[in-house]
């Protein structure tokens, strides 16, 4: 069964306003009205835009929010691929973000249609809490991430505010999962990832981790 949030993501009308109107408002909400999440998001976009020959996979990319940033600094054979299950979101992404190094494909985050070790950077930003059975998605992200590559996730976090009476019920009815603070970090660590960094901003969390390098 899908919740309200999942149905919204598949709505063509919602895809029209998601990136410009809904996303900024929703991001501020993760910081409880503050700027912590927005500040981190700006820093992340600048980091993604750094020069380099990378293959970037954006899991549950929506309407391509990060495609321009991630593709801007790519050199050589570098490429950005955004994958999403929503045809409406992908249609909007293809319309708004046309670039030589950018490709959007439809697919299931639980079964990514890519070979092992295919990408240097694997993202899942503001989407994991919408995906049914989300932790196996991290397994797939780790599988397609090359040795020495990075995984970056932005998701919900069970802070003191998120544990208020009725908060979990409201999130469940909307189809949103609130992750315990240890869930994502522990899952990535169990997959062998290293150098895990977790930054909590209100009821959101950014997690950055790296896959082990192949011994020389």
mmCIF file of C-alpha atoms in Angstrom, residues 9-202:
data_model
loop_
_atom_site.group_PDB
_atom_site.id
_atom_site.type_symbol
_atom_site.label_atom_id
_atom_site.label_comp_id
_atom_site.label_asym_id
_atom_site.label_seq_id
_atom_site.Cartn_x
_atom_site.Cartn_y
_atom_site.Cartn_z
ATOM 1 C CA UNK A 9 5.239 11.954 -6.108
ATOM 2 C CA UNK A 10 3.460 10.179 -8.937
ATOM 3 C CA UNK A 11 1.138 13.092 -9.639
ATOM 4 C CA UNK A 12 2.044 15.084 -12.801
ATOM 5 C CA UNK A 13 0.616 18.294 -11.317
ATOM 6 C CA UNK A 14 2.753 17.959 -8.191
ATOM 7 C CA UNK A 15 5.883 17.405 -10.278
ATOM 8 C CA UNK A 16 5.367 20.880 -11.760
ATOM 9 C CA UNK A 17 5.706 22.654 -8.405
ATOM 10 C CA UNK A 18 7.937 20.237 -6.493
ATOM 11 C CA UNK A 19 11.370 21.660 -7.283
ATOM 12 C CA UNK A 20 10.628 25.400 -7.167
ATOM 13 C CA UNK A 21 7.995 25.621 -4.414
ATOM 14 C CA UNK A 22 7.476 22.474 -2.373
ATOM 15 C CA UNK A 23 11.101 21.379 -2.013
ATOM 16 C CA UNK A 24 12.417 24.654 -0.466
ATOM 17 C CA UNK A 25 9.517 24.736 2.000
ATOM 18 C CA UNK A 26 9.966 21.068 2.895
ATOM 19 C CA UNK A 27 13.723 21.531 3.374
ATOM 20 C CA UNK A 28 13.179 24.368 5.839
ATOM 21 C CA UNK A 29 10.709 22.177 7.676
ATOM 22 C CA UNK A 30 13.457 19.627 8.375
ATOM 23 C CA UNK A 31 15.279 22.374 10.291
ATOM 24 C CA UNK A 32 12.110 23.243 12.196
ATOM 25 C CA UNK A 33 12.001 26.638 10.512
ATOM 26 C CA UNK A 34 15.752 27.250 10.818
ATOM 27 C CA UNK A 35 18.397 27.275 8.123
ATOM 28 C CA UNK A 36 20.555 24.271 9.079
ATOM 29 C CA UNK A 37 19.282 21.931 6.373
ATOM 30 C CA UNK A 38 19.301 24.652 3.709
ATOM 31 C CA UNK A 39 22.859 25.643 4.660
ATOM 32 C CA UNK A 40 24.062 22.056 4.417
ATOM 33 C CA UNK A 41 22.205 21.646 1.136
ATOM 34 C CA UNK A 42 24.024 24.636 -0.370
ATOM 35 C CA UNK A 43 27.374 23.232 0.745
ATOM 36 C CA UNK A 44 26.472 19.833 -0.681
ATOM 37 C CA UNK A 45 25.538 21.315 -4.053
ATOM 38 C CA UNK A 46 28.889 23.110 -4.211
ATOM 39 C CA UNK A 47 30.658 19.855 -3.321
ATOM 40 C CA UNK A 48 28.806 17.940 -6.031
ATOM 41 C CA UNK A 49 29.767 20.598 -8.593
ATOM 42 C CA UNK A 50 33.522 20.230 -7.996
ATOM 43 C CA UNK A 51 35.577 19.408 -11.112
ATOM 44 C CA UNK A 52 36.346 15.779 -11.826
ATOM 45 C CA UNK A 53 35.762 12.741 -14.003
ATOM 46 C CA UNK A 54 33.086 10.942 -12.003
ATOM 47 C CA UNK A 55 30.126 8.714 -12.630
ATOM 48 C CA UNK A 56 27.251 9.902 -10.430
ATOM 49 C CA UNK A 57 24.049 7.990 -9.672
ATOM 50 C CA UNK A 58 21.128 9.848 -8.088
ATOM 51 C CA UNK A 59 18.681 7.318 -6.639
ATOM 52 C CA UNK A 60 15.062 8.509 -6.476
ATOM 53 C CA UNK A 61 16.130 11.669 -8.271
ATOM 54 C CA UNK A 62 12.619 13.131 -8.565
ATOM 55 C CA UNK A 63 12.480 16.030 -11.057
ATOM 56 C CA UNK A 64 16.277 16.288 -11.193
ATOM 57 C CA UNK A 65 16.880 18.640 -8.269
ATOM 58 C CA UNK A 66 20.604 17.889 -8.104
ATOM 59 C CA UNK A 67 21.358 17.073 -11.732
ATOM 60 C CA UNK A 68 22.615 20.530 -12.703
ATOM 61 C CA UNK A 69 24.949 20.713 -9.721
ATOM 62 C CA UNK A 70 26.269 17.166 -10.038
ATOM 63 C CA UNK A 71 26.880 17.496 -13.786
ATOM 64 C CA UNK A 72 28.370 21.001 -13.772
ATOM 65 C CA UNK A 73 31.950 20.072 -12.911
ATOM 66 C CA UNK A 74 32.152 16.722 -14.687
ATOM 67 C CA UNK A 75 35.088 16.211 -16.995
ATOM 68 C CA UNK A 76 36.307 13.487 -19.352
ATOM 69 C CA UNK A 77 33.849 10.597 -19.413
ATOM 70 C CA UNK A 78 32.034 11.873 -16.319
ATOM 71 C CA UNK A 79 28.274 11.355 -16.313
ATOM 72 C CA UNK A 80 25.220 11.894 -14.108
ATOM 73 C CA UNK A 81 22.384 9.358 -14.131
ATOM 74 C CA UNK A 82 19.167 9.991 -12.246
ATOM 75 C CA UNK A 83 16.849 7.054 -11.583
ATOM 76 C CA UNK A 84 13.289 7.240 -10.270
ATOM 77 C CA UNK A 85 10.174 5.084 -10.235
ATOM 78 C CA UNK A 86 7.790 7.977 -10.935
ATOM 79 C CA UNK A 87 7.150 8.557 -14.626
ATOM 80 C CA UNK A 88 5.735 12.005 -13.821
ATOM 81 C CA UNK A 89 8.879 13.090 -11.994
ATOM 82 C CA UNK A 90 11.132 11.760 -14.761
ATOM 83 C CA UNK A 91 9.129 13.585 -17.414
ATOM 84 C CA UNK A 92 9.611 16.826 -15.505
ATOM 85 C CA UNK A 93 13.314 16.078 -14.999
ATOM 86 C CA UNK A 94 13.855 15.475 -18.700
ATOM 87 C CA UNK A 95 12.010 18.670 -19.582
ATOM 88 C CA UNK A 96 13.786 20.948 -17.106
ATOM 89 C CA UNK A 97 17.305 19.519 -17.007
ATOM 90 C CA UNK A 98 18.628 18.809 -20.461
ATOM 91 C CA UNK A 99 22.399 18.527 -20.581
ATOM 92 C CA UNK A 100 24.964 16.526 -22.511
ATOM 93 C CA UNK A 101 26.165 14.555 -19.498
ATOM 94 C CA UNK A 102 22.760 14.008 -17.882
ATOM 95 C CA UNK A 103 20.538 10.943 -18.327
ATOM 96 C CA UNK A 104 17.305 10.001 -16.559
ATOM 97 C CA UNK A 105 16.017 6.435 -16.403
ATOM 98 C CA UNK A 106 13.037 4.752 -14.795
ATOM 99 C CA UNK A 107 13.744 1.943 -12.383
ATOM 100 C CA UNK A 108 13.305 0.376 -8.958
ATOM 101 C CA UNK A 109 15.721 1.484 -6.232
ATOM 102 C CA UNK A 110 15.557 -2.029 -4.745
ATOM 103 C CA UNK A 111 16.962 -3.506 -7.969
ATOM 104 C CA UNK A 112 19.205 -0.919 -9.559
ATOM 105 C CA UNK A 113 19.802 -1.832 -13.232
ATOM 106 C CA UNK A 114 23.554 -1.276 -13.062
ATOM 107 C CA UNK A 115 26.599 -3.478 -12.624
ATOM 108 C CA UNK A 116 28.588 -3.692 -9.414
ATOM 109 C CA UNK A 117 31.146 -0.923 -8.820
ATOM 110 C CA UNK A 118 29.724 1.332 -11.554
ATOM 111 C CA UNK A 119 29.630 4.749 -9.841
ATOM 112 C CA UNK A 120 32.002 7.001 -7.949
ATOM 113 C CA UNK A 121 29.210 8.916 -6.195
ATOM 114 C CA UNK A 122 25.822 7.469 -5.270
ATOM 115 C CA UNK A 123 23.166 9.831 -3.892
ATOM 116 C CA UNK A 124 19.757 9.419 -2.311
ATOM 117 C CA UNK A 125 18.573 12.822 -1.150
ATOM 118 C CA UNK A 126 15.217 13.526 0.516
ATOM 119 C CA UNK A 127 13.709 10.310 -0.802
ATOM 120 C CA UNK A 128 14.691 7.275 1.280
ATOM 121 C CA UNK A 129 11.948 7.927 3.841
ATOM 122 C CA UNK A 130 9.357 7.651 1.035
ATOM 123 C CA UNK A 131 10.509 4.261 -0.252
ATOM 124 C CA UNK A 132 8.838 1.125 1.123
ATOM 125 C CA UNK A 133 11.395 -1.198 2.771
ATOM 126 C CA UNK A 134 14.151 1.424 2.443
ATOM 127 C CA UNK A 135 17.182 -0.215 4.065
ATOM 128 C CA UNK A 136 17.776 -2.692 1.203
ATOM 129 C CA UNK A 137 18.092 0.366 -1.041
ATOM 130 C CA UNK A 138 21.292 1.196 0.853
ATOM 131 C CA UNK A 139 22.531 -2.311 0.037
ATOM 132 C CA UNK A 140 21.974 -1.650 -3.664
ATOM 133 C CA UNK A 141 23.646 1.747 -3.435
ATOM 134 C CA UNK A 142 26.700 0.130 -1.860
ATOM 135 C CA UNK A 143 26.727 -2.599 -4.511
ATOM 136 C CA UNK A 144 26.936 -0.181 -7.438
ATOM 137 C CA UNK A 145 29.418 2.133 -5.686
ATOM 138 C CA UNK A 146 32.993 1.649 -6.854
ATOM 139 C CA UNK A 147 35.862 0.981 -4.409
ATOM 140 C CA UNK A 148 36.867 4.280 -2.843
ATOM 141 C CA UNK A 149 33.576 5.832 -3.928
ATOM 142 C CA UNK A 150 31.097 7.721 -1.782
ATOM 143 C CA UNK A 151 27.488 7.381 -0.710
ATOM 144 C CA UNK A 152 25.540 10.458 0.358
ATOM 145 C CA UNK A 153 22.074 10.227 1.922
ATOM 146 C CA UNK A 154 19.680 12.824 3.261
ATOM 147 C CA UNK A 155 16.792 11.356 5.237
ATOM 148 C CA UNK A 156 14.557 11.897 8.236
ATOM 149 C CA UNK A 157 15.850 11.593 11.801
ATOM 150 C CA UNK A 158 14.089 10.701 15.021
ATOM 151 C CA UNK A 159 14.996 13.763 17.061
ATOM 152 C CA UNK A 160 13.215 14.807 20.256
ATOM 153 C CA UNK A 161 10.591 16.662 18.203
ATOM 154 C CA UNK A 162 9.939 13.652 15.973
ATOM 155 C CA UNK A 163 9.116 11.576 19.061
ATOM 156 C CA UNK A 164 6.287 13.878 20.193
ATOM 157 C CA UNK A 165 2.952 12.085 20.731
ATOM 158 C CA UNK A 166 1.228 11.579 17.404
ATOM 159 C CA UNK A 167 4.318 12.400 15.348
ATOM 160 C CA UNK A 168 5.049 8.829 14.297
ATOM 161 C CA UNK A 169 1.377 8.183 13.540
ATOM 162 C CA UNK A 170 1.113 11.269 11.349
ATOM 163 C CA UNK A 171 4.288 10.331 9.495
ATOM 164 C CA UNK A 172 3.021 6.788 8.982
ATOM 165 C CA UNK A 173 -0.304 7.957 7.599
ATOM 166 C CA UNK A 174 1.532 10.234 5.170
ATOM 167 C CA UNK A 175 3.804 7.398 4.069
ATOM 168 C CA UNK A 176 6.937 8.904 5.624
ATOM 169 C CA UNK A 177 9.402 6.817 7.620
ATOM 170 C CA UNK A 178 11.270 8.429 10.494
ATOM 171 C CA UNK A 179 14.661 6.772 10.894
ATOM 172 C CA UNK A 180 16.294 6.224 14.258
ATOM 173 C CA UNK A 181 19.603 8.054 14.484
ATOM 174 C CA UNK A 182 21.611 4.827 14.326
ATOM 175 C CA UNK A 183 19.697 3.008 11.546
ATOM 176 C CA UNK A 184 21.350 4.332 8.415
ATOM 177 C CA UNK A 185 24.835 4.553 9.892
ATOM 178 C CA UNK A 186 24.643 1.008 11.253
ATOM 179 C CA UNK A 187 23.370 -0.371 7.955
ATOM 180 C CA UNK A 188 26.149 1.287 5.961
ATOM 181 C CA UNK A 189 28.756 0.152 8.470
ATOM 182 C CA UNK A 190 27.466 -3.418 8.217
ATOM 183 C CA UNK A 191 28.027 -3.177 4.458
ATOM 184 C CA UNK A 192 31.687 -2.403 5.062
ATOM 185 C CA UNK A 193 31.585 1.323 4.407
ATOM 186 C CA UNK A 194 34.106 3.554 6.130
ATOM 187 C CA UNK A 195 34.631 7.157 7.243
ATOM 188 C CA UNK A 196 30.978 7.565 8.150
ATOM 189 C CA UNK A 197 29.886 11.095 8.962
ATOM 190 C CA UNK A 198 26.404 11.955 10.220
ATOM 191 C CA UNK A 199 25.060 15.505 10.513
ATOM 192 C CA UNK A 200 21.646 15.977 12.142
ATOM 193 C CA UNK A 201 19.666 19.099 11.225
ATOM 194 C CA UNK A 202 16.425 19.254 13.185
#
